[in-house]
PDB file of C-alpha atoms in Angstrom:
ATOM      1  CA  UNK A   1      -1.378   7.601 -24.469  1.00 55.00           C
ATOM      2  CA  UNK A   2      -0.697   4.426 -22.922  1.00 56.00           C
ATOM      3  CA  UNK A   3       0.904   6.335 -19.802  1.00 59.00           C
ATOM      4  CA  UNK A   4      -2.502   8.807 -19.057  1.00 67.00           C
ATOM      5  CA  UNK A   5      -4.071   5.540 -19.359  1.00 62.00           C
ATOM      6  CA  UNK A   6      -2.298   4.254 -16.727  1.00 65.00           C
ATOM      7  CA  UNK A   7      -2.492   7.055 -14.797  1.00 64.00           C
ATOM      8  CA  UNK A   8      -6.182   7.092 -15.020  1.00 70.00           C
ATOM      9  CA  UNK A   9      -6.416   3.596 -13.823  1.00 73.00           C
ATOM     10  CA  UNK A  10      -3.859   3.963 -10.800  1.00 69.00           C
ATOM     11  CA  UNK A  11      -5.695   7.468  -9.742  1.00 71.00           C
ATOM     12  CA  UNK A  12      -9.318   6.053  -9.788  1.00 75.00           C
ATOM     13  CA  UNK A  13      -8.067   2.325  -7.937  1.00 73.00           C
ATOM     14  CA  UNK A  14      -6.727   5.039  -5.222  1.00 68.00           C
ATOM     15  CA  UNK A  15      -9.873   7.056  -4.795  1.00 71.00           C
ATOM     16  CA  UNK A  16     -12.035   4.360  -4.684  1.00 73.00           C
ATOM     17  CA  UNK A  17      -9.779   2.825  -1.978  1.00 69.00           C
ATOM     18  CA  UNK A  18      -9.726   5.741  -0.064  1.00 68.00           C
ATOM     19  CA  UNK A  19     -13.604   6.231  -0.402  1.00 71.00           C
ATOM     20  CA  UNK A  20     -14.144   2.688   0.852  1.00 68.00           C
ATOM     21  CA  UNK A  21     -11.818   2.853   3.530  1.00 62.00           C
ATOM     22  CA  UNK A  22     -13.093   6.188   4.817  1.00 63.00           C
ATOM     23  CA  UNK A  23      -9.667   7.921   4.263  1.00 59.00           C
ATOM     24  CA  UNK A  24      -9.419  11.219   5.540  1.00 59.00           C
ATOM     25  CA  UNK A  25     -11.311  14.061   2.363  1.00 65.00           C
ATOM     26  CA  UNK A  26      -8.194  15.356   1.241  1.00 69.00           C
ATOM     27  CA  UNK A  27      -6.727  11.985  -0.725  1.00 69.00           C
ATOM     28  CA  UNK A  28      -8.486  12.099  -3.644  1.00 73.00           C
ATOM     29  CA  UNK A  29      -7.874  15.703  -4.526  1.00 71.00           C
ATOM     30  CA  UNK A  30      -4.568  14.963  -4.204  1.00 74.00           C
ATOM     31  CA  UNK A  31      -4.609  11.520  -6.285  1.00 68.00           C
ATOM     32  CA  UNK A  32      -6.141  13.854  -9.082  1.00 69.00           C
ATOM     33  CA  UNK A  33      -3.660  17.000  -8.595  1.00 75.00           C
ATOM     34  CA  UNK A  34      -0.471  14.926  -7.868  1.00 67.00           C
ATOM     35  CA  UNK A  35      -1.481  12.086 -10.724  1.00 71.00           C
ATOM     36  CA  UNK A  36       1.155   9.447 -10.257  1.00 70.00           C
ATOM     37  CA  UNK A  37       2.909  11.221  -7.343  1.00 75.00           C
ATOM     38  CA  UNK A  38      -0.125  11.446  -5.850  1.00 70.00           C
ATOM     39  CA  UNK A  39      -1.035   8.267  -6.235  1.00 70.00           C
ATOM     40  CA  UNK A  40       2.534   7.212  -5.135  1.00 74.00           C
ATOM     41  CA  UNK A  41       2.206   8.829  -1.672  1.00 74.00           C
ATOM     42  CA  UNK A  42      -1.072   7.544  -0.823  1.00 68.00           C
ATOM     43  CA  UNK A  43       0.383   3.792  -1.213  1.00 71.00           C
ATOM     44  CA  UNK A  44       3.579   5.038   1.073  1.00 69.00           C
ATOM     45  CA  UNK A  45       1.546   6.421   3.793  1.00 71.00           C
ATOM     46  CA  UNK A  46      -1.752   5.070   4.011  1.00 65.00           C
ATOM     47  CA  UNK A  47      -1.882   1.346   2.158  1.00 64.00           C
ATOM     48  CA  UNK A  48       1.977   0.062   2.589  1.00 61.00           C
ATOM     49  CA  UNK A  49       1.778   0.542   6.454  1.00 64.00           C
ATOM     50  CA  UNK A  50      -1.820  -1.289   6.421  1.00 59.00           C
ATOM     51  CA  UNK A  51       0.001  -4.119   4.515  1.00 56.00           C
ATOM     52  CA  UNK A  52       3.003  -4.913   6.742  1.00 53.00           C
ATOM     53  CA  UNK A  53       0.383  -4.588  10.090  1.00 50.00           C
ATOM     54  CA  UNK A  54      -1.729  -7.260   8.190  1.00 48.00           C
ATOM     55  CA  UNK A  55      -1.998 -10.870   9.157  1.00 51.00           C
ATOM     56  CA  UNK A  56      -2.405 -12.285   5.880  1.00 48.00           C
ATOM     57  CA  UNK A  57       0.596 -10.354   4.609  1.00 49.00           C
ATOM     58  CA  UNK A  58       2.695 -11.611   7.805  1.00 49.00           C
ATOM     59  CA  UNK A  59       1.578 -14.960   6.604  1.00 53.00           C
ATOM     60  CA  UNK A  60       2.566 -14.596   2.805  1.00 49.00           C
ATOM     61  CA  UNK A  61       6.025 -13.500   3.984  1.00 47.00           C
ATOM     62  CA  UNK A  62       7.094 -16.341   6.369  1.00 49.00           C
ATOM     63  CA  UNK A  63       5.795 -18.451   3.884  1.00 53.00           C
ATOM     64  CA  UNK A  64       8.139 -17.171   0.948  1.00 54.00           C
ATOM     65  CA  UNK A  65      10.992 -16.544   3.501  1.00 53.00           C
ATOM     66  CA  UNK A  66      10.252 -20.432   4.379  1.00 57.00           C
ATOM     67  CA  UNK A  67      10.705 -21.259   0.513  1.00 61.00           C
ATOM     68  CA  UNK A  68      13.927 -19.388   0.450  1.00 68.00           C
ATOM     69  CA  UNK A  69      15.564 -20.784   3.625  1.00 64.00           C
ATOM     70  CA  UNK A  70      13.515 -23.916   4.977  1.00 70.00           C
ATOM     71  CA  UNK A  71      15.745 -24.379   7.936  1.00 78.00           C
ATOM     72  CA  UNK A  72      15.830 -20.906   9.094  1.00 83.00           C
ATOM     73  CA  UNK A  73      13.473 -21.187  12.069  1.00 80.00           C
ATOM     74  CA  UNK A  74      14.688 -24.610  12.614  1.00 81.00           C
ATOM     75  CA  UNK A  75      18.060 -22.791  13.482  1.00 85.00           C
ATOM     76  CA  UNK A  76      16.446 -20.309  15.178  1.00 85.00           C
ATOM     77  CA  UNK A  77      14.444 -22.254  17.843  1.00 79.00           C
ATOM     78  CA  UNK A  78      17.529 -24.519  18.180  1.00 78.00           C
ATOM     79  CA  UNK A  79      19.815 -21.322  19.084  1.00 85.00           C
ATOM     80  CA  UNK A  80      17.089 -20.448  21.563  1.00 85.00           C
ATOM     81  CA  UNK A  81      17.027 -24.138  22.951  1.00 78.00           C
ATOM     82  CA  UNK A  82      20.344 -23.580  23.511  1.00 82.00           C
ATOM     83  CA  UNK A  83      19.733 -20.567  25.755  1.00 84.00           C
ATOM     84  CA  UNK A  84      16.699 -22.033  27.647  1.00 86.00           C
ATOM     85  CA  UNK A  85      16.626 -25.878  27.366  1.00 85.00           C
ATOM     86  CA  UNK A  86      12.787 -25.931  28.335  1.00 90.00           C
ATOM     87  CA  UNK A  87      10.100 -28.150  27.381  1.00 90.00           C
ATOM     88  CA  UNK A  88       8.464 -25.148  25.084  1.00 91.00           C
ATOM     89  CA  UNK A  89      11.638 -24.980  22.928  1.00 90.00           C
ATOM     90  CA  UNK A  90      11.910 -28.407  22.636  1.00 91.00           C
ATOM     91  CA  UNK A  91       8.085 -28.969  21.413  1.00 93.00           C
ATOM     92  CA  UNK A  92       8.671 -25.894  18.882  1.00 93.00           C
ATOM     93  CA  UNK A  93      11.744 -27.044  17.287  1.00 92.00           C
ATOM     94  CA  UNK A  94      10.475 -30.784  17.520  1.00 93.00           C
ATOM     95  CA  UNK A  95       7.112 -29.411  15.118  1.00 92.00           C
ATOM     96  CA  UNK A  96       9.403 -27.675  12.919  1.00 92.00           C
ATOM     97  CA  UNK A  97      11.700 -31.004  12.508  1.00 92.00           C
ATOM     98  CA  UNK A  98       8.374 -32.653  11.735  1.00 92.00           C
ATOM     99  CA  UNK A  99       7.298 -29.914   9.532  1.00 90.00           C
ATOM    100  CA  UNK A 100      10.494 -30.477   7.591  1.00 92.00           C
ATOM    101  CA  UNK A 101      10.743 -34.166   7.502  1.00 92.00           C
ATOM    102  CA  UNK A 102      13.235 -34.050   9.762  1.00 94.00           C
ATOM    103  CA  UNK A 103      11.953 -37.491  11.746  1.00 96.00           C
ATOM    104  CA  UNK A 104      14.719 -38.527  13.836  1.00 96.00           C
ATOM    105  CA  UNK A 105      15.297 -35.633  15.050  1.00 94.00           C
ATOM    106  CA  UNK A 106      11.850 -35.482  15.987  1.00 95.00           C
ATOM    107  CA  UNK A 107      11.285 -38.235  17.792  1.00 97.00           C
ATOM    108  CA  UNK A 108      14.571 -37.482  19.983  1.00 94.00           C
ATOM    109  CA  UNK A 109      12.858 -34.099  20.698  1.00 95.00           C
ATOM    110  CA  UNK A 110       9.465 -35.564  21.916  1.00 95.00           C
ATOM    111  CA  UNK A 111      10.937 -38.470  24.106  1.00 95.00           C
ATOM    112  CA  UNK A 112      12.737 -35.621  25.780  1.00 93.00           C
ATOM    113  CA  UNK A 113       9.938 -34.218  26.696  1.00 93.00           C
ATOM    114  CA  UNK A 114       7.499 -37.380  27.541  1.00 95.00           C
ATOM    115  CA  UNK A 115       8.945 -37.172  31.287  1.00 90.00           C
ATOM    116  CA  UNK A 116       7.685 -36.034  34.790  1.00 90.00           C
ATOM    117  CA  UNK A 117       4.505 -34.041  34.848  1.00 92.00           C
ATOM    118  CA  UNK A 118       4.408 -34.604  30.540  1.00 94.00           C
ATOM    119  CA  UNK A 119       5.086 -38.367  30.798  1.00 93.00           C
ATOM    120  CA  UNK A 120       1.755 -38.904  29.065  1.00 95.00           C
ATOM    121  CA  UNK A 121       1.079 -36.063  27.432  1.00 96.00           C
ATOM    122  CA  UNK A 122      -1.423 -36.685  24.586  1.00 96.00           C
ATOM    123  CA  UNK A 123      -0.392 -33.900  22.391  1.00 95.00           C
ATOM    124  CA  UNK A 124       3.486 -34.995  22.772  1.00 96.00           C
ATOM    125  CA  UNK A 125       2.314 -38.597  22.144  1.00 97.00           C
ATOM    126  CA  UNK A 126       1.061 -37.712  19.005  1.00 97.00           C
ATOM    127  CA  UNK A 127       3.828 -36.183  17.546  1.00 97.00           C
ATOM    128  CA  UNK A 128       6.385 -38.941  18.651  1.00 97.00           C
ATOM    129  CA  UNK A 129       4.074 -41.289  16.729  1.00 98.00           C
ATOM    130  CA  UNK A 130       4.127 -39.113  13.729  1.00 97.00           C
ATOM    131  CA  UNK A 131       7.835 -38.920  13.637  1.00 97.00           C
ATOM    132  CA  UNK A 132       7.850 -42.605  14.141  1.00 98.00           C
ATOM    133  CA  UNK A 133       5.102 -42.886  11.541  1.00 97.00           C
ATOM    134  CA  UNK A 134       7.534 -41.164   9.144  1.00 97.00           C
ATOM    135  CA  UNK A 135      10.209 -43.261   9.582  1.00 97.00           C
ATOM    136  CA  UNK A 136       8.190 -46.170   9.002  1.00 98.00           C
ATOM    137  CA  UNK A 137       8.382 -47.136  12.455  1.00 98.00           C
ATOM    138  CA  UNK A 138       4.882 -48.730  12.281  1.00 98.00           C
ATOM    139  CA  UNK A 139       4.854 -50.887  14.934  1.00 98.00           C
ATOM    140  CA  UNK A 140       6.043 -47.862  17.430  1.00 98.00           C
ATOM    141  CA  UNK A 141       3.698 -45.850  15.874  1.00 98.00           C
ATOM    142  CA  UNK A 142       0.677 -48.345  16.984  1.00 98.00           C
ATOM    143  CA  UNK A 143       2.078 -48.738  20.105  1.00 98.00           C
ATOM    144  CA  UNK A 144       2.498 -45.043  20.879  1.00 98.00           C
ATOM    145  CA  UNK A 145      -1.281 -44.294  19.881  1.00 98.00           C
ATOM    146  CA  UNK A 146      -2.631 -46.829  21.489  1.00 98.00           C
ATOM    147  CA  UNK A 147      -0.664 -46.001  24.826  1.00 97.00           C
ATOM    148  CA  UNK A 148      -2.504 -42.697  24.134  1.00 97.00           C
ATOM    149  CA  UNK A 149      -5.791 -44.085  23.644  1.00 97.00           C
ATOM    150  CA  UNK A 150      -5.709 -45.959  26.639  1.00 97.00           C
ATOM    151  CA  UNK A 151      -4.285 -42.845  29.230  1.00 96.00           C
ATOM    152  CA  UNK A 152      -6.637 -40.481  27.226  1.00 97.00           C
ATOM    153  CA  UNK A 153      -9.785 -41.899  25.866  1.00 95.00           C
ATOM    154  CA  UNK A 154     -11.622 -38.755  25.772  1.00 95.00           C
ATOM    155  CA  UNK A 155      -8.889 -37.186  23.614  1.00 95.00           C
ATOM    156  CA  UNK A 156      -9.730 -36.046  19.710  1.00 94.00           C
ATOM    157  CA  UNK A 157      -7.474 -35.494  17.285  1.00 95.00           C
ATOM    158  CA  UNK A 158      -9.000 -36.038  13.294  1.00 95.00           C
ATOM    159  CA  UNK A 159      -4.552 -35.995  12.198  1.00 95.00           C
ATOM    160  CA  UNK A 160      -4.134 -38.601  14.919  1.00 97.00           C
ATOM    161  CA  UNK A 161      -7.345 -40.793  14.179  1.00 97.00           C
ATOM    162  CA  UNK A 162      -5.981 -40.663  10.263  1.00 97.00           C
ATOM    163  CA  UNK A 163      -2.626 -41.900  11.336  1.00 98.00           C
ATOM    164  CA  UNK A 164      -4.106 -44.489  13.347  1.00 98.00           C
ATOM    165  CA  UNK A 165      -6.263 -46.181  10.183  1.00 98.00           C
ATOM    166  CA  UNK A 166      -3.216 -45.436   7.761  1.00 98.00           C
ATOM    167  CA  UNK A 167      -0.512 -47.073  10.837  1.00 98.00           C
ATOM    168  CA  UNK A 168      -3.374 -50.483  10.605  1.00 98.00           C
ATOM    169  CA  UNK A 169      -2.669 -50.252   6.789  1.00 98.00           C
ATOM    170  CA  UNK A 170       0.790 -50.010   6.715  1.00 98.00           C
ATOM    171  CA  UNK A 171       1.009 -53.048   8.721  1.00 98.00           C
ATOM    172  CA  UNK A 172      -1.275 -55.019   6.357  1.00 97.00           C
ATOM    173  CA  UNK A 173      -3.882 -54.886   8.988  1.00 98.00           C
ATOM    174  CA  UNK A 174      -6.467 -54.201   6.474  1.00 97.00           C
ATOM    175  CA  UNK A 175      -9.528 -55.049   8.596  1.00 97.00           C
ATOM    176  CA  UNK A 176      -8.996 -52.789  11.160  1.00 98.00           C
ATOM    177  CA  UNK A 177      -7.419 -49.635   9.184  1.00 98.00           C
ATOM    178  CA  UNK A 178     -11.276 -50.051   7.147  1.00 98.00           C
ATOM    179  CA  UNK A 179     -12.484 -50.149  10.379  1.00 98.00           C
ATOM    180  CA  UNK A 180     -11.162 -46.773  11.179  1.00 98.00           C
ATOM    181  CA  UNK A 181     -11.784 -45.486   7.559  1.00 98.00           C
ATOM    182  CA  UNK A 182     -14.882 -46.115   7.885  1.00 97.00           C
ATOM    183  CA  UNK A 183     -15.386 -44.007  10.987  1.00 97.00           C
ATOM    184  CA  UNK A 184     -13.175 -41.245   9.675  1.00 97.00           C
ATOM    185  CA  UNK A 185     -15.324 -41.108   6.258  1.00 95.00           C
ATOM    186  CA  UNK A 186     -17.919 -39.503   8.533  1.00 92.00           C
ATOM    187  CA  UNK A 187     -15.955 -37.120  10.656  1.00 93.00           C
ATOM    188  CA  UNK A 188     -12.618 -36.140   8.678  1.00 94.00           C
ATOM    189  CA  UNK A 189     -12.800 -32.860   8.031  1.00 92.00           C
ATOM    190  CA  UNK A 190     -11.440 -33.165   3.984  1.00 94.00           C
ATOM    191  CA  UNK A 191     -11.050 -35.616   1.595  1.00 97.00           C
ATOM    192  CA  UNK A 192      -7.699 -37.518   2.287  1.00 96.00           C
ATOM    193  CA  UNK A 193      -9.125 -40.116   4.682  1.00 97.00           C
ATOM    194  CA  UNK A 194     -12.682 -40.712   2.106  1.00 97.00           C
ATOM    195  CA  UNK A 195      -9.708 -41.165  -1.037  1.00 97.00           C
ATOM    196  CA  UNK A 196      -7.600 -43.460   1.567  1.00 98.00           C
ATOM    197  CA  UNK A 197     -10.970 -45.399   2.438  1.00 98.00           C
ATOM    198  CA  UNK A 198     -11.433 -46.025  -1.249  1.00 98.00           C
ATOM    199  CA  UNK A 199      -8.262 -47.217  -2.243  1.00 97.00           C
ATOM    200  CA  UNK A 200      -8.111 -49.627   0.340  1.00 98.00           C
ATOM    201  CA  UNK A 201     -11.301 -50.843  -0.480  1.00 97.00           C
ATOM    202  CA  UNK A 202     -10.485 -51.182  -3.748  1.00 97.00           C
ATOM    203  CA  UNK A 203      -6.996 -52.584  -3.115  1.00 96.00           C
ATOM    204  CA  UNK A 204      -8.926 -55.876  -1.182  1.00 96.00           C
ATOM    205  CA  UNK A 205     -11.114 -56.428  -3.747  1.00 95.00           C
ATOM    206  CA  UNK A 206     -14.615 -54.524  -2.583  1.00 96.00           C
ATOM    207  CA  UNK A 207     -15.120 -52.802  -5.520  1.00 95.00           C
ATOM    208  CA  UNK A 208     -18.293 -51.779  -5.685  1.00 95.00           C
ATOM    209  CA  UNK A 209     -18.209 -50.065  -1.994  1.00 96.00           C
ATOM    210  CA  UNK A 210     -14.796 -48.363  -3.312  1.00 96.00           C
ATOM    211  CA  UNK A 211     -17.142 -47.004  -6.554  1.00 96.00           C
ATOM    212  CA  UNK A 212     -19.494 -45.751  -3.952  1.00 96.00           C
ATOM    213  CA  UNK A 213     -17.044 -43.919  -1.337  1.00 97.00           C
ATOM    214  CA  UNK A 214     -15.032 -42.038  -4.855  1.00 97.00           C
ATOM    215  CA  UNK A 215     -18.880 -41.299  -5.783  1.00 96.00           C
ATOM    216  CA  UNK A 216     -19.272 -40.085  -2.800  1.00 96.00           C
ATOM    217  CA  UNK A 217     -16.170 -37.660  -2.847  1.00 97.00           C
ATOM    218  CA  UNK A 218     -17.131 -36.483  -6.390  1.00 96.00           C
ATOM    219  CA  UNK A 219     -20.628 -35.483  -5.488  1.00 96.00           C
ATOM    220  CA  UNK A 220     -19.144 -33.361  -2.704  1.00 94.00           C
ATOM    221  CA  UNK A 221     -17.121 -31.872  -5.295  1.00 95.00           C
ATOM    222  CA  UNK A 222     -19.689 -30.854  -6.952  1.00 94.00           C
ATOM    223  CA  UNK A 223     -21.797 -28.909  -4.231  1.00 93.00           C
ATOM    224  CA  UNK A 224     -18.467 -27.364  -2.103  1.00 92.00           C
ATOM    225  CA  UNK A 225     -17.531 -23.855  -1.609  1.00 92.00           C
ATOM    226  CA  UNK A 226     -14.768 -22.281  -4.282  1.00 92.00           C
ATOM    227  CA  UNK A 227     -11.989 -22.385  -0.935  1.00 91.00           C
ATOM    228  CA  UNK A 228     -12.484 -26.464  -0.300  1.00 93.00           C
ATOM    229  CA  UNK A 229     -12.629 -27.251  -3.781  1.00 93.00           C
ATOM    230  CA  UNK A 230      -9.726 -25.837  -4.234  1.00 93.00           C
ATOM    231  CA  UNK A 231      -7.805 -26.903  -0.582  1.00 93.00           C
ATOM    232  CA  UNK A 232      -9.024 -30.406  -1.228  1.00 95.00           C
ATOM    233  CA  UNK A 233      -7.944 -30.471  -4.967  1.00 95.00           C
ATOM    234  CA  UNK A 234      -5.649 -33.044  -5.229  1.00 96.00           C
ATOM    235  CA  UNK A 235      -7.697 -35.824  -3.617  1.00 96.00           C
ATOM    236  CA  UNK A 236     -10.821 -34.944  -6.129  1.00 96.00           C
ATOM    237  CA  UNK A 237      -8.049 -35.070  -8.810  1.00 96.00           C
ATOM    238  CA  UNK A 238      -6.993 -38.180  -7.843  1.00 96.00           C
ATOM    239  CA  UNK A 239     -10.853 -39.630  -7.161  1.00 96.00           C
ATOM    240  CA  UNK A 240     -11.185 -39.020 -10.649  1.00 96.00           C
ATOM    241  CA  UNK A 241      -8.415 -40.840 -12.085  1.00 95.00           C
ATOM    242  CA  UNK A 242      -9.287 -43.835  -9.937  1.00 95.00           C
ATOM    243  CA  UNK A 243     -12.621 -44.273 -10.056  1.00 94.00           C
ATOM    244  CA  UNK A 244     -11.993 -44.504 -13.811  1.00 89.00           C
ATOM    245  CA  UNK A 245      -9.094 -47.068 -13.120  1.00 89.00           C
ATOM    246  CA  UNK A 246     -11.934 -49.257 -11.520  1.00 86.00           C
ATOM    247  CA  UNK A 247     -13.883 -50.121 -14.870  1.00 71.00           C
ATOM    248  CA  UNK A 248     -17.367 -50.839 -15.341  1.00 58.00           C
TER     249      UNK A 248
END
């Protein structure tokens, strides 16, 4: 019973896919005829190649092949730095040394590549300062960013304005990093830099304003799309809790 059941569901999910899709007449009299076979070869010749051509399954792949064997592009990138010691290689494997938390490394990578006609390459800048940034090389961190600032003014980078406010913080330069946070509560595109904003305010004793900015965040909550609710989850999570931690 259980297995015509089955066989039921798999043959109608097949038909209707093939309807949909505008598969070619002769699928679903062959779903019915062939039952599970039939079923079988419509997944092996019309929906398994669709899947491996498809971006988002690409995507789900490198991530779990990622989760397996974190360094494996790492090593890759490096072999093919080997080959061709260009400035290309050298940016790729220095983003996945960042990706990985691999800082040093990093920041070796980038000043390699801040030379000649890349000397003051915003984009390069940036990621030294976030591998200095991540080895709590504050002070570099400022320094590189504002070296940027002042060779590119016109450049934009919401990652790079966030780890300017949060550089001011680390280096108890409260004033400015609200400053920043203040800006960035405006023009971030998520939540991190509004939950950052708060805490800070909350941490130097403006309370009410740090009610107001978590208030803030959980309103948005509230009237989001399903997709940012859930991208942004943590930092609503976290609003939550704090807000609560504030009292009154």
């Amino acid at each position: 019973m259980h297995f015509i059941v089955l066989s039921a569901i798999l043959q109608i999910a097949c038909i209707a896919h093939a309807v949909r899709t505008g598969r070619v007449q002769y699928w679903p009299i062959i779903i019915l005829i062939g039952s599970f076979v039939g079923c079988l070869a419509y997944f092996l010749v019309e929906i398994l190649p669709e899947m491996r051509n498809s971006r988002a399954t690409r995507r789900v792949v490198a991530n779990v092949a990622r989760a397996i064997d974190p360094e494996r592009r790492k090593r890759e990138i490096a072999a093919q730095l080997e080959v061709a010691d260009t400035v290309q290689n050298r940016i790729r494997l220095a983003e996945e040394c960042l990706q990985l938390g691999d800082y040093q490394n990093a920041r070796v990578l980038y000043e390699r590549c801040l030379s000649g006609p890349y000397a003051d390459d915003p984009s390069f800048l940036l990621g030294r300062a976030h591998a200095e940034s991540g080895l709590g090389l504050f002070a570099e961190t400022r320094a590189t960013l504002e070296h940027l600032i002042a060779k590119h003014p016109d450049f934009k980078s919401n990652d790079g304005h966030l780890l300017y406010a949060t550089t001011f913080e680390a280096l108890g330069e409260s004033d400015l990093a609200l400053a920043e946070y203040r800006v960035l509560e405006l023009s971030y595109p998520g939540e991190e830099a509004r939950l950052r904003y708060a805490r800070l305010l909350a941490k130097t004793g403006r309370l009410g304003e740090a009610r107001d900015v978590y208030q803030g965040i959980l309103k948005r909550e509230k009237t989001a799309p399903a997709y940012y609710r859930k991208k942004e989850r943590e930092f609503f999570e976290a609003a939550k809790r704090e807000i609560g931690a504030l009292g009154g």
